[in-house]
Coordinates of N, CA and C in Angstrom, one line a residue:
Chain E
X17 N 39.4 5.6 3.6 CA 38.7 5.9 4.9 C 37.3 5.4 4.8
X18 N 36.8 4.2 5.5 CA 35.7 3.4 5.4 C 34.8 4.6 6.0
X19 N 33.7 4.8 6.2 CA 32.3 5.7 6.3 C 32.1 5.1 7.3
X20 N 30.7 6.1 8.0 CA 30.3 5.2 9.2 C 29.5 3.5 8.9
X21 N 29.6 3.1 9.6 CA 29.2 1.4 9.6 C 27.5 1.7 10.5
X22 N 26.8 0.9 10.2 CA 25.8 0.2 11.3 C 25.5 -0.7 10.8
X23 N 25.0 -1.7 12.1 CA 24.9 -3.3 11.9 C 24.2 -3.3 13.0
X24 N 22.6 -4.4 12.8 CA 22.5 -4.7 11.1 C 22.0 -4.0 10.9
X25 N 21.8 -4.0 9.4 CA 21.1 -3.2 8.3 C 19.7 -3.2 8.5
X26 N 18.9 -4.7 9.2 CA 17.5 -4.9 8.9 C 17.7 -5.7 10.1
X27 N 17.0 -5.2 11.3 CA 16.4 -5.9 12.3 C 14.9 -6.2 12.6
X28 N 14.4 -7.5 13.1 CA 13.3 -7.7 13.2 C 13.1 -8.4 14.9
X29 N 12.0 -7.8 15.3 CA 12.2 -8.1 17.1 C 10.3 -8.2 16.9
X30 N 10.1 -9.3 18.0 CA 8.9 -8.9 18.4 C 8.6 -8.3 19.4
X31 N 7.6 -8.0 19.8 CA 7.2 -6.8 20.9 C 7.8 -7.7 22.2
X32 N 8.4 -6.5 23.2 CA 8.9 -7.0 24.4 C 10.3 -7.4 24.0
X33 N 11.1 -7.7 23.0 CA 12.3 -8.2 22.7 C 12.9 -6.7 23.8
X34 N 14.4 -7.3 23.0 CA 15.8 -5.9 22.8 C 16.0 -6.0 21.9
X35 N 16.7 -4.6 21.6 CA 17.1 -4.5 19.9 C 18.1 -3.9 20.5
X36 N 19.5 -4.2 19.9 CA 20.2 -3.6 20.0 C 20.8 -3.1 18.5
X37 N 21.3 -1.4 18.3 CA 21.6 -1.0 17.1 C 23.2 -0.3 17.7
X38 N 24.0 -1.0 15.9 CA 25.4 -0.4 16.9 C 25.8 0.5 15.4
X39 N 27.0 1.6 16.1 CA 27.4 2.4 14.9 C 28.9 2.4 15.1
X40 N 29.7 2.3 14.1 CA 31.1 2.5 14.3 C 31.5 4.1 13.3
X41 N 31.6 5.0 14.0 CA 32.2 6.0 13.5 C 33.3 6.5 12.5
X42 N 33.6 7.1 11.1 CA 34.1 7.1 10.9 C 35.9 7.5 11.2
X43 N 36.8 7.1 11.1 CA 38.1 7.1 11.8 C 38.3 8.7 12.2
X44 N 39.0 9.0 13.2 CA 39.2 10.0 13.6 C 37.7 10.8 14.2
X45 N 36.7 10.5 14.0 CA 35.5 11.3 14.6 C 35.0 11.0 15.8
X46 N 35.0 11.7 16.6 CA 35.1 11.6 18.3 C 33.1 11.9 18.8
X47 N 32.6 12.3 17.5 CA 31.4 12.7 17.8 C 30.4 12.3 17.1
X48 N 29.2 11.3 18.2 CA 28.5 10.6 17.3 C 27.2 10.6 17.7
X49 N 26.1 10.9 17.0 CA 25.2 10.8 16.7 C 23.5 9.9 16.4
X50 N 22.5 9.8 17.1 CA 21.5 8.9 16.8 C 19.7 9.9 16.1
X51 N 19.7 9.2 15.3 CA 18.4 10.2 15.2 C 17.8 9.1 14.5
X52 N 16.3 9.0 14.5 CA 15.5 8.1 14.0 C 14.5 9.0 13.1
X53 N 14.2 8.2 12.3 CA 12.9 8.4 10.8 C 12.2 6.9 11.1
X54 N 10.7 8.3 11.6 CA 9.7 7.0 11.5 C 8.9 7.5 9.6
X55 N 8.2 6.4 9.1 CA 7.6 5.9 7.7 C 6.9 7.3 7.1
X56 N 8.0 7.7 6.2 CA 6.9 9.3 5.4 C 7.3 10.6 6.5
X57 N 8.2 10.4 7.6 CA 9.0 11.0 8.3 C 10.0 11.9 8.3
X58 N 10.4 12.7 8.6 CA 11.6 13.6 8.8 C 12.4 12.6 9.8
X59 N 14.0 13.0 9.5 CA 14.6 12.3 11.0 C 14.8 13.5 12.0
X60 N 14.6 12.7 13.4 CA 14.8 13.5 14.6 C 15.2 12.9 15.3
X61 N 16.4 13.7 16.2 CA 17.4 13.6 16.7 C 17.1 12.7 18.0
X62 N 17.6 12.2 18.4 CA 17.9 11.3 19.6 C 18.6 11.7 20.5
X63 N 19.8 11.5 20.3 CA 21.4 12.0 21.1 C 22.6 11.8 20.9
X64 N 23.5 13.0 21.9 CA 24.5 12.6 21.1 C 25.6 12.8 21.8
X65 N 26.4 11.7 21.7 CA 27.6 11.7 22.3 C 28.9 11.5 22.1
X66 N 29.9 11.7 22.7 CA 31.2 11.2 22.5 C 31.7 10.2 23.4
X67 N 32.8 10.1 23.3 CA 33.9 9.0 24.1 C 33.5 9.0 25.1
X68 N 32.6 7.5 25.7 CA 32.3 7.9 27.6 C 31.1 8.9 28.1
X69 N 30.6 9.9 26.9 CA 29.9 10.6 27.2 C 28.8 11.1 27.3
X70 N 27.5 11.2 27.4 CA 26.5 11.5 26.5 C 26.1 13.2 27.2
X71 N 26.7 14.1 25.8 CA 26.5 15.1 25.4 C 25.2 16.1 25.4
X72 N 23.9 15.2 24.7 CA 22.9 16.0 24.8 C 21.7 14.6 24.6
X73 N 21.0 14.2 25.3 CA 20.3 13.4 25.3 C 18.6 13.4 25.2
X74 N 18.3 15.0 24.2 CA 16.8 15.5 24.5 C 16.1 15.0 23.9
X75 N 16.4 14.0 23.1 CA 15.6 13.3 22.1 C 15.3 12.2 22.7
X76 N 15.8 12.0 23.5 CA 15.5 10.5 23.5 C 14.4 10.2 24.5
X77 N 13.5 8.9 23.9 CA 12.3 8.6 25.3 C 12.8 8.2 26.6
X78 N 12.0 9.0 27.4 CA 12.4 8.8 28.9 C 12.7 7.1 29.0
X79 N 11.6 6.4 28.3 CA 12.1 5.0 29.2 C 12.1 4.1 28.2
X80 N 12.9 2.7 28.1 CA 13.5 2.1 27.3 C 14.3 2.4 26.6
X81 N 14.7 3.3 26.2 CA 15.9 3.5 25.2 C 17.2 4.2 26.2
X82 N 18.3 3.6 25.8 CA 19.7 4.4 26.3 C 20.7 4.2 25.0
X83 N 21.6 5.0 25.2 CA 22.8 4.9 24.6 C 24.4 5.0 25.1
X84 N 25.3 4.4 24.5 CA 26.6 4.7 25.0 C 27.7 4.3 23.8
X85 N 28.6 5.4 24.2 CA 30.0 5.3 23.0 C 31.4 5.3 24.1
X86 N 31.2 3.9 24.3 CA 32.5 3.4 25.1 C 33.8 3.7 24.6
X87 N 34.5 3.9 25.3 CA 36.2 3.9 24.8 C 36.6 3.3 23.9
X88 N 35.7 2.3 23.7 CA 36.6 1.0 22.9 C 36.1 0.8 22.3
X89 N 35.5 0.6 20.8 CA 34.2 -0.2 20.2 C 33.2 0.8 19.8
X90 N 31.9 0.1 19.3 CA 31.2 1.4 18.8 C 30.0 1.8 19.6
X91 N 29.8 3.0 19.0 CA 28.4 3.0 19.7 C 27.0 1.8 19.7
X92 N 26.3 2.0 20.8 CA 25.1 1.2 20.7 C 23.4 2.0 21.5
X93 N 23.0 1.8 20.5 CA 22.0 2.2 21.0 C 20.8 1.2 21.1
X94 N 20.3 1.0 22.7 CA 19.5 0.1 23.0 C 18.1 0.5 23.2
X95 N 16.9 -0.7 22.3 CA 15.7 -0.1 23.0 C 15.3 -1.6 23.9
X96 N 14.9 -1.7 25.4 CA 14.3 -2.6 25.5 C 12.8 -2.5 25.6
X97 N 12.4 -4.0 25.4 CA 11.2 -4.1 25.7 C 10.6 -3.3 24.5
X98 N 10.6 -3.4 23.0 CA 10.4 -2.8 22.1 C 8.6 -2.9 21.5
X99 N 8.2 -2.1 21.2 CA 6.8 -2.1 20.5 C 6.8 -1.5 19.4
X100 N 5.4 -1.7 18.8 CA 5.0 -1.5 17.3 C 5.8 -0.2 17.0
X101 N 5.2 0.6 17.5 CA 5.6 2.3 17.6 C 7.1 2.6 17.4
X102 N 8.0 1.6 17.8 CA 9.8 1.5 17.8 C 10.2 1.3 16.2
X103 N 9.1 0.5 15.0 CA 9.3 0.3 14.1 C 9.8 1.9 13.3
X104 N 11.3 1.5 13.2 CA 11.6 3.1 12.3 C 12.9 2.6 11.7
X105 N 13.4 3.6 10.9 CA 14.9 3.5 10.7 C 16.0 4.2 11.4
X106 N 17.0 4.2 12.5 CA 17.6 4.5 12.9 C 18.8 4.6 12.5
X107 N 19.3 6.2 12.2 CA 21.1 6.4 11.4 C 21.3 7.0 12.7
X108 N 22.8 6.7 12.0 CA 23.8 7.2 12.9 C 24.6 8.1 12.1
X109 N 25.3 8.9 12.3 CA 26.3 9.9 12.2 C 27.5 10.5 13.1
X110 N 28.6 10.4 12.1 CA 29.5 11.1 13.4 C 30.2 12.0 12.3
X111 N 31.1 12.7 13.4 CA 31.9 14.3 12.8 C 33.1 14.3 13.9
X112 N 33.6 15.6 12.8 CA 35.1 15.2 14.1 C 34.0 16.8 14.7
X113 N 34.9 17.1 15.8 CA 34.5 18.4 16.5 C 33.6 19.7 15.4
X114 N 33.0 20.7 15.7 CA 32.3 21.8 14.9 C 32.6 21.4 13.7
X115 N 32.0 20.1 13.2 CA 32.4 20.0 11.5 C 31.0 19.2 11.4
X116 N 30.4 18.9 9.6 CA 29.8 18.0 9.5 C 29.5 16.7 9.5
X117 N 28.0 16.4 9.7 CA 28.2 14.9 10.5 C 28.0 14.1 9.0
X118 N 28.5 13.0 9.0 CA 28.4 11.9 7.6 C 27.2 11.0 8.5
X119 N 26.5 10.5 7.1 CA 25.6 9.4 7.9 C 25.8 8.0 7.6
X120 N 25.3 7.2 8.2 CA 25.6 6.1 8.1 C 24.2 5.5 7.5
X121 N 24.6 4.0 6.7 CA 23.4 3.4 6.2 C 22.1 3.0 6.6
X122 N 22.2 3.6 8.1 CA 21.0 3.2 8.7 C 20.5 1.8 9.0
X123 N 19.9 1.1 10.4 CA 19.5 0.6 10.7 C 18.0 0.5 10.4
X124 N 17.2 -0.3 9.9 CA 15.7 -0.6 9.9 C 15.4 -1.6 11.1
X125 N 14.5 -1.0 11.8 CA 14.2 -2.1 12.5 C 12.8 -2.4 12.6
X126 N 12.3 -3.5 12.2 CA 10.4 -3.7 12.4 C 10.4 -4.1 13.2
X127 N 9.4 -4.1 14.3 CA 9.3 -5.0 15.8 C 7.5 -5.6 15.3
X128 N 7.5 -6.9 15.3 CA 6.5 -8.0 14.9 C 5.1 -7.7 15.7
Chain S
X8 N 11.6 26.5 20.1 CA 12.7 26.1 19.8 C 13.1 26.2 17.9
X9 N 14.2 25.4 17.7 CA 14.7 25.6 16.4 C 13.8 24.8 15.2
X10 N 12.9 25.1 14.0 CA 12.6 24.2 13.3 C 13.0 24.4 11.7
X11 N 12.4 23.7 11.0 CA 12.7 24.1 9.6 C 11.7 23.8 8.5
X12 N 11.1 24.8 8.1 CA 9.6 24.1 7.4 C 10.1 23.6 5.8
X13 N 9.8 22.9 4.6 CA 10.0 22.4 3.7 C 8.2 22.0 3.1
X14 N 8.6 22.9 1.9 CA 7.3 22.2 0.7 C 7.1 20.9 1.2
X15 N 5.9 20.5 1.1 CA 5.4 19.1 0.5 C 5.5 18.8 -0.6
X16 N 5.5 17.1 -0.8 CA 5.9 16.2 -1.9 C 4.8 15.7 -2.0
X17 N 4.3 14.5 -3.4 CA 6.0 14.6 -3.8 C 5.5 15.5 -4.9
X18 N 6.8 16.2 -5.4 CA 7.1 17.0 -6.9 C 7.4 15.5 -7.8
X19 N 6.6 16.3 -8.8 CA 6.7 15.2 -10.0 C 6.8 16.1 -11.1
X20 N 8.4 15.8 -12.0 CA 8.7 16.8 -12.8 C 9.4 15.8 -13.8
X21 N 9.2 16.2 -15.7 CA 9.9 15.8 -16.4 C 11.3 15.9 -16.5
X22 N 11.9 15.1 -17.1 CA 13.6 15.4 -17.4 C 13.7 16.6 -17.6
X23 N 14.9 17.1 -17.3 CA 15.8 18.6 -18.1 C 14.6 19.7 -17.4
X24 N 13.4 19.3 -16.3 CA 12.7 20.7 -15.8 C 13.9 21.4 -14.9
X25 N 13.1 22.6 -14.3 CA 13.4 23.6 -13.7 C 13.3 22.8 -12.0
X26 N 14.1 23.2 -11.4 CA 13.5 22.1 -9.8 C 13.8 23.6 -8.9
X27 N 12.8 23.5 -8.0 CA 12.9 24.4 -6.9 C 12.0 23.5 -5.7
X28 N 12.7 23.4 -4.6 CA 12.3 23.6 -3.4 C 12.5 23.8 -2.5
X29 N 11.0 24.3 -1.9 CA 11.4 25.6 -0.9 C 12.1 25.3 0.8
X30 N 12.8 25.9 1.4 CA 12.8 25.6 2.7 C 13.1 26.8 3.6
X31 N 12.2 27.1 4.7 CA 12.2 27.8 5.6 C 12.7 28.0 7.1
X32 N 13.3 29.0 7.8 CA 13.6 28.1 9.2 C 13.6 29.0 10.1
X33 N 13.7 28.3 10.9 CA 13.5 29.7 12.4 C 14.4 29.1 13.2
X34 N 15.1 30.0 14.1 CA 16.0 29.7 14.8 C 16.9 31.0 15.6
X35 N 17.4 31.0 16.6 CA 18.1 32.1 17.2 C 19.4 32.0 16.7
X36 N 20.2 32.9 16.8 CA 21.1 33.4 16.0 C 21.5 32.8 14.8
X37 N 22.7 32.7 13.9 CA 23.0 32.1 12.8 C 23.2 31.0 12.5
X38 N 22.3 30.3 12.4 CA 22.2 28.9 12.1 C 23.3 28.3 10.9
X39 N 23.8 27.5 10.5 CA 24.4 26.1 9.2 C 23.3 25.7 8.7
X40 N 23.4 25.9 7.5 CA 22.5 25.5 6.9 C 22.5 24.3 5.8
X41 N 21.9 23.2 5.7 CA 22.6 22.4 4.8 C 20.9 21.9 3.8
X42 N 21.7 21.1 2.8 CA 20.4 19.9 2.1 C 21.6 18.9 2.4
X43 N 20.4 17.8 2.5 CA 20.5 16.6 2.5 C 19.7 15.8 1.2
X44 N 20.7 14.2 0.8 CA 19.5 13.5 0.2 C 20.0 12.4 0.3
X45 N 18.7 11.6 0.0 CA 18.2 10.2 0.1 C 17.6 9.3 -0.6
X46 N 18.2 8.7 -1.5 CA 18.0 8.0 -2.1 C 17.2 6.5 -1.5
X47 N 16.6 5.8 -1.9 CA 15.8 5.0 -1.8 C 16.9 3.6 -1.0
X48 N 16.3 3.7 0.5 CA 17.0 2.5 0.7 C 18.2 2.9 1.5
X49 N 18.6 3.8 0.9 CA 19.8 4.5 1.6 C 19.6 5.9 2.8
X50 N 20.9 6.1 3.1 CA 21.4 6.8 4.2 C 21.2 8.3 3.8
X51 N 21.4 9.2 4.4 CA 21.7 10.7 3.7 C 22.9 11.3 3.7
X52 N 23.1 11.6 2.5 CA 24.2 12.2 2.1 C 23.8 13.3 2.0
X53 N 25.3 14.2 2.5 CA 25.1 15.9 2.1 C 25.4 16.2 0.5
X54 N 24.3 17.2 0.3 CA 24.0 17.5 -0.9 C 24.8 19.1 -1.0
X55 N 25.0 19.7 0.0 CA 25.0 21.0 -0.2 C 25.7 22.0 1.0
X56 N 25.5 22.9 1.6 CA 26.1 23.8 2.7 C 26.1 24.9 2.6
X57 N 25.7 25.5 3.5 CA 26.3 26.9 4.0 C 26.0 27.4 5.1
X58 N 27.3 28.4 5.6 CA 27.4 28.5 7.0 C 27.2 30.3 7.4
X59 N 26.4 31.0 6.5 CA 26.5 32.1 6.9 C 25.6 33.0 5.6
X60 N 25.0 34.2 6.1 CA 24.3 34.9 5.1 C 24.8 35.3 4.0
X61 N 24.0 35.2 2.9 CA 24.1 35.3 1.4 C 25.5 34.5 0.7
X62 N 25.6 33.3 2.1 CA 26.7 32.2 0.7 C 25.8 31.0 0.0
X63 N 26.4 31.0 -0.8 CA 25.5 29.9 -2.0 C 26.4 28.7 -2.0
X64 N 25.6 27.3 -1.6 CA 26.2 26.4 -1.6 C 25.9 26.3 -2.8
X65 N 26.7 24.8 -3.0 CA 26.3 24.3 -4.7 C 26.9 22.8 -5.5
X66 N 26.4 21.9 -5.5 CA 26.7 21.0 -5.9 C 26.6 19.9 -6.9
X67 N 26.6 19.6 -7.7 CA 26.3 18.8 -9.2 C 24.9 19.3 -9.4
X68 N 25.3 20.3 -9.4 CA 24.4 21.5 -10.6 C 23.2 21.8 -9.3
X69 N 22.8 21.3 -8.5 CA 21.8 22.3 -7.6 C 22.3 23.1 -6.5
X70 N 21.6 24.0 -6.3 CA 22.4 25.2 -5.4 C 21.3 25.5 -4.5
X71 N 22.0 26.3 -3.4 CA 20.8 27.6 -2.4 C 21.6 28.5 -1.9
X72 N 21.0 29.0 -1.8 CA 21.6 30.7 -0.8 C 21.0 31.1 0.5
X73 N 21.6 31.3 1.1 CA 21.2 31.7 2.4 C 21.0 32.8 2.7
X74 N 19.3 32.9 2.7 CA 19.3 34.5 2.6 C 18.5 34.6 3.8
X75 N 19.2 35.6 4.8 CA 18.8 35.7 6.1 C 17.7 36.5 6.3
X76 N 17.8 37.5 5.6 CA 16.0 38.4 5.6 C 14.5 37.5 5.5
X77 N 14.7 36.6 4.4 CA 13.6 35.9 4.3 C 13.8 34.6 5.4
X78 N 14.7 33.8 5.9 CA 14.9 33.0 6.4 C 14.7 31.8 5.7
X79 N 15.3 31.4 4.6 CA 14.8 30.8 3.7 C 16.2 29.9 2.9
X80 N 16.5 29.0 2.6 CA 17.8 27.8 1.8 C 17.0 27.5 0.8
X81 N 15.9 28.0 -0.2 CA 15.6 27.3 -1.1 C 16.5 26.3 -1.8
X82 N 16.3 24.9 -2.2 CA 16.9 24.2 -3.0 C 16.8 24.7 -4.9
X83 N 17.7 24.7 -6.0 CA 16.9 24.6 -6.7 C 18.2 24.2 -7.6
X84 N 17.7 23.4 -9.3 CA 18.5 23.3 -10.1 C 17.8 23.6 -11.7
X85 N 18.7 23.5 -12.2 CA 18.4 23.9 -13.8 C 17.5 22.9 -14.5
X86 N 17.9 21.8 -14.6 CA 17.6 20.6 -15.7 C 17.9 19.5 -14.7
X87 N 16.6 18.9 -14.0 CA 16.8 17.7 -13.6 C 16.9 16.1 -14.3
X88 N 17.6 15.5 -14.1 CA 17.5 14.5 -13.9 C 17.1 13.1 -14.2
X89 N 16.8 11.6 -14.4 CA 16.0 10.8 -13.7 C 16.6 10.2 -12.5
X90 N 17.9 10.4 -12.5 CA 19.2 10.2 -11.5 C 18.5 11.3 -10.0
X91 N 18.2 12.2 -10.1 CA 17.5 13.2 -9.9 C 16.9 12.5 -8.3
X92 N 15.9 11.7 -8.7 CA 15.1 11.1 -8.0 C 15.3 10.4 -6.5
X93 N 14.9 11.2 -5.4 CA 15.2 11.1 -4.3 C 14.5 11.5 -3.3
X94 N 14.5 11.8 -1.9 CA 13.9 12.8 -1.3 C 14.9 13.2 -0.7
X95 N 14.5 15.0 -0.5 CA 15.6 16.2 0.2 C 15.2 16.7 0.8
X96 N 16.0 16.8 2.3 CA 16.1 17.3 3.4 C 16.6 18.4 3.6
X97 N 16.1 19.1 3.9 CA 16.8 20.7 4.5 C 17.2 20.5 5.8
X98 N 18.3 21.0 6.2 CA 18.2 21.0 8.1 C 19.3 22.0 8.4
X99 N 19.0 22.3 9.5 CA 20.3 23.5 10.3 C 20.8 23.2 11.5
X100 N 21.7 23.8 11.6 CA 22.6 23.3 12.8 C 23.3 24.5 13.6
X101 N 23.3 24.8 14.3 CA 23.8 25.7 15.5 C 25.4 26.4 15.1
X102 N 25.7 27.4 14.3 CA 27.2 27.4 13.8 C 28.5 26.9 15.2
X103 N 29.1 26.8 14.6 CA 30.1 26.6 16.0 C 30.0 25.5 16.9
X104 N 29.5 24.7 16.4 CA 29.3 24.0 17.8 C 28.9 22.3 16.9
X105 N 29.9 21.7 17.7 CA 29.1 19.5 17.0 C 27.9 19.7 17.9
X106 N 26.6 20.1 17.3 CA 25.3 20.1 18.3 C 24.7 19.4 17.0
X107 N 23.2 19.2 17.3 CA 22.5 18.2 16.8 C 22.0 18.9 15.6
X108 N 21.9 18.3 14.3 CA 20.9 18.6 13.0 C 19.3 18.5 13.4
X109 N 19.0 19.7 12.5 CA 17.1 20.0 13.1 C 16.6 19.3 11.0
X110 N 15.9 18.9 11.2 CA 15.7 18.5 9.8 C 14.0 19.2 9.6
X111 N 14.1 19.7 8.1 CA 12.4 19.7 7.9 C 12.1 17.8 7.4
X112 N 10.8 17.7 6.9 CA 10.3 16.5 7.0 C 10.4 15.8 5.6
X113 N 11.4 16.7 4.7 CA 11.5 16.0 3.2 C 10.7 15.8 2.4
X114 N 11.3 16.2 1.4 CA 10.4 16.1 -0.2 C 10.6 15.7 -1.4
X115 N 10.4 14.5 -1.4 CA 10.0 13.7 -2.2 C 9.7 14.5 -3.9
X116 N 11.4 13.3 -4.6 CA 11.3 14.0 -5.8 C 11.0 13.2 -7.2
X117 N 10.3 13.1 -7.9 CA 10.4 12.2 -8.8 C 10.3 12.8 -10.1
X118 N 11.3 12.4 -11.0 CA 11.7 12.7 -12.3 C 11.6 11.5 -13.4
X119 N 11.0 11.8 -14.1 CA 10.2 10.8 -15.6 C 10.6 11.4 -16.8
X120 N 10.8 10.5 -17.8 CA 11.1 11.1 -19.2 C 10.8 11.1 -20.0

């Protein structure tokens, strides 16, 4: 049973780009997860969703960032229009229902 | 709201020391309690667990207990390591429920021989 996935591993965007970060959950887990670690950081939570859903979305900044976990495919989580301050590492995690979440190898992204 | 305080790093300890650290938390009703760790580069893996007062997680030799009076998961192990070498996350999570991990801010561990 392969682990969670994210791709890529190391993104680089200059300011104003999109960055798009995606997670494929491990098989069977319906519940997935975004939390970011900025540099010498703790991670903190983003949001989180399931199939079609978004669950709890307190983390996340009002503007430029969204996420979604389509039916089909994995999750993505988008920031547009990215600046210095976006530079962090972003994991993902998923779990099946009231269980624990596995993490994934995390996304880096620098924005130039 | 819910947080979790954790020592400051980094700890810098010889092989085969004693390792303790601390982690504190606040939160309304019975929180999950976990460690986490992270190795350089990588992702976090669960190190540990527990989901209720006075059970003792425990895993390749480090443990904690959850002791609800003090509100407290201290990490701690016998004889560390240079394998050891990581930084560890405390965090809690809401029993009952796929809701979100509250993490403290990690502490940075380094083991020399």
């Amino acid at each position: 049973n392969a682990g969670v996935m994210q791709n890529p591993r190391h993104l680089v965007r200059r300011r104003g780009q999109e960055a798009r970060l995606r997670c494929s959950p491990m098989k069977g887990h319906s519940h997935v997860y975004w939390y970011r670690q900025l540099p010498e950081e703790g991670l903190k939570f983003m949001v989180y969703l399931q199939k079609e859903n978004i669950i709890d979305e307190s983390g996340m900044p009002k503007e430029r960032f969204s996420a979604e976990f389509p039916k089909e495919g994995p999750s993505i989580l988008r920031i547009q229009q990215v600046v210095r301050g976006d530079s962090a590492a972003y994991f993902c995690a998923s779990s099946p229902p009231t269980d624990e979440q596995f993490f994934g190898p995390g996304t880096r992204l620098t924005v130039l | 709201g819910d947080s979790v305080t954790q020592m400051e790093g980094p700890v810098t300890l010889s092989e085969e020391a004693f390792l303790t650290i601390n982690c504190t938390y606040t939160a309304t009703g019975y929180p999950s309690l976990f460690w986490y760790v992270q190795y350089p580069g990588e992702g976090l893996q669960l190190l540990l667990k527990a989901t209720k007062a006075d059970d003792k997680g425990s895993n390749k030799g480090f443990e904690a207990t959850y002791r609800k009076e003090t509100t407290s998961f201290h990490l701690e192990k016998g004889s560390v390591q240079v394998s050891d070498s990581a930084v560890y996350f405390c965090a809690l999570r809401k029993t009952g429920t796929a809701s979100k991990l509250t993490f403290g801010t990690g502490t940075r561990l380094q083991v020399t021989l």
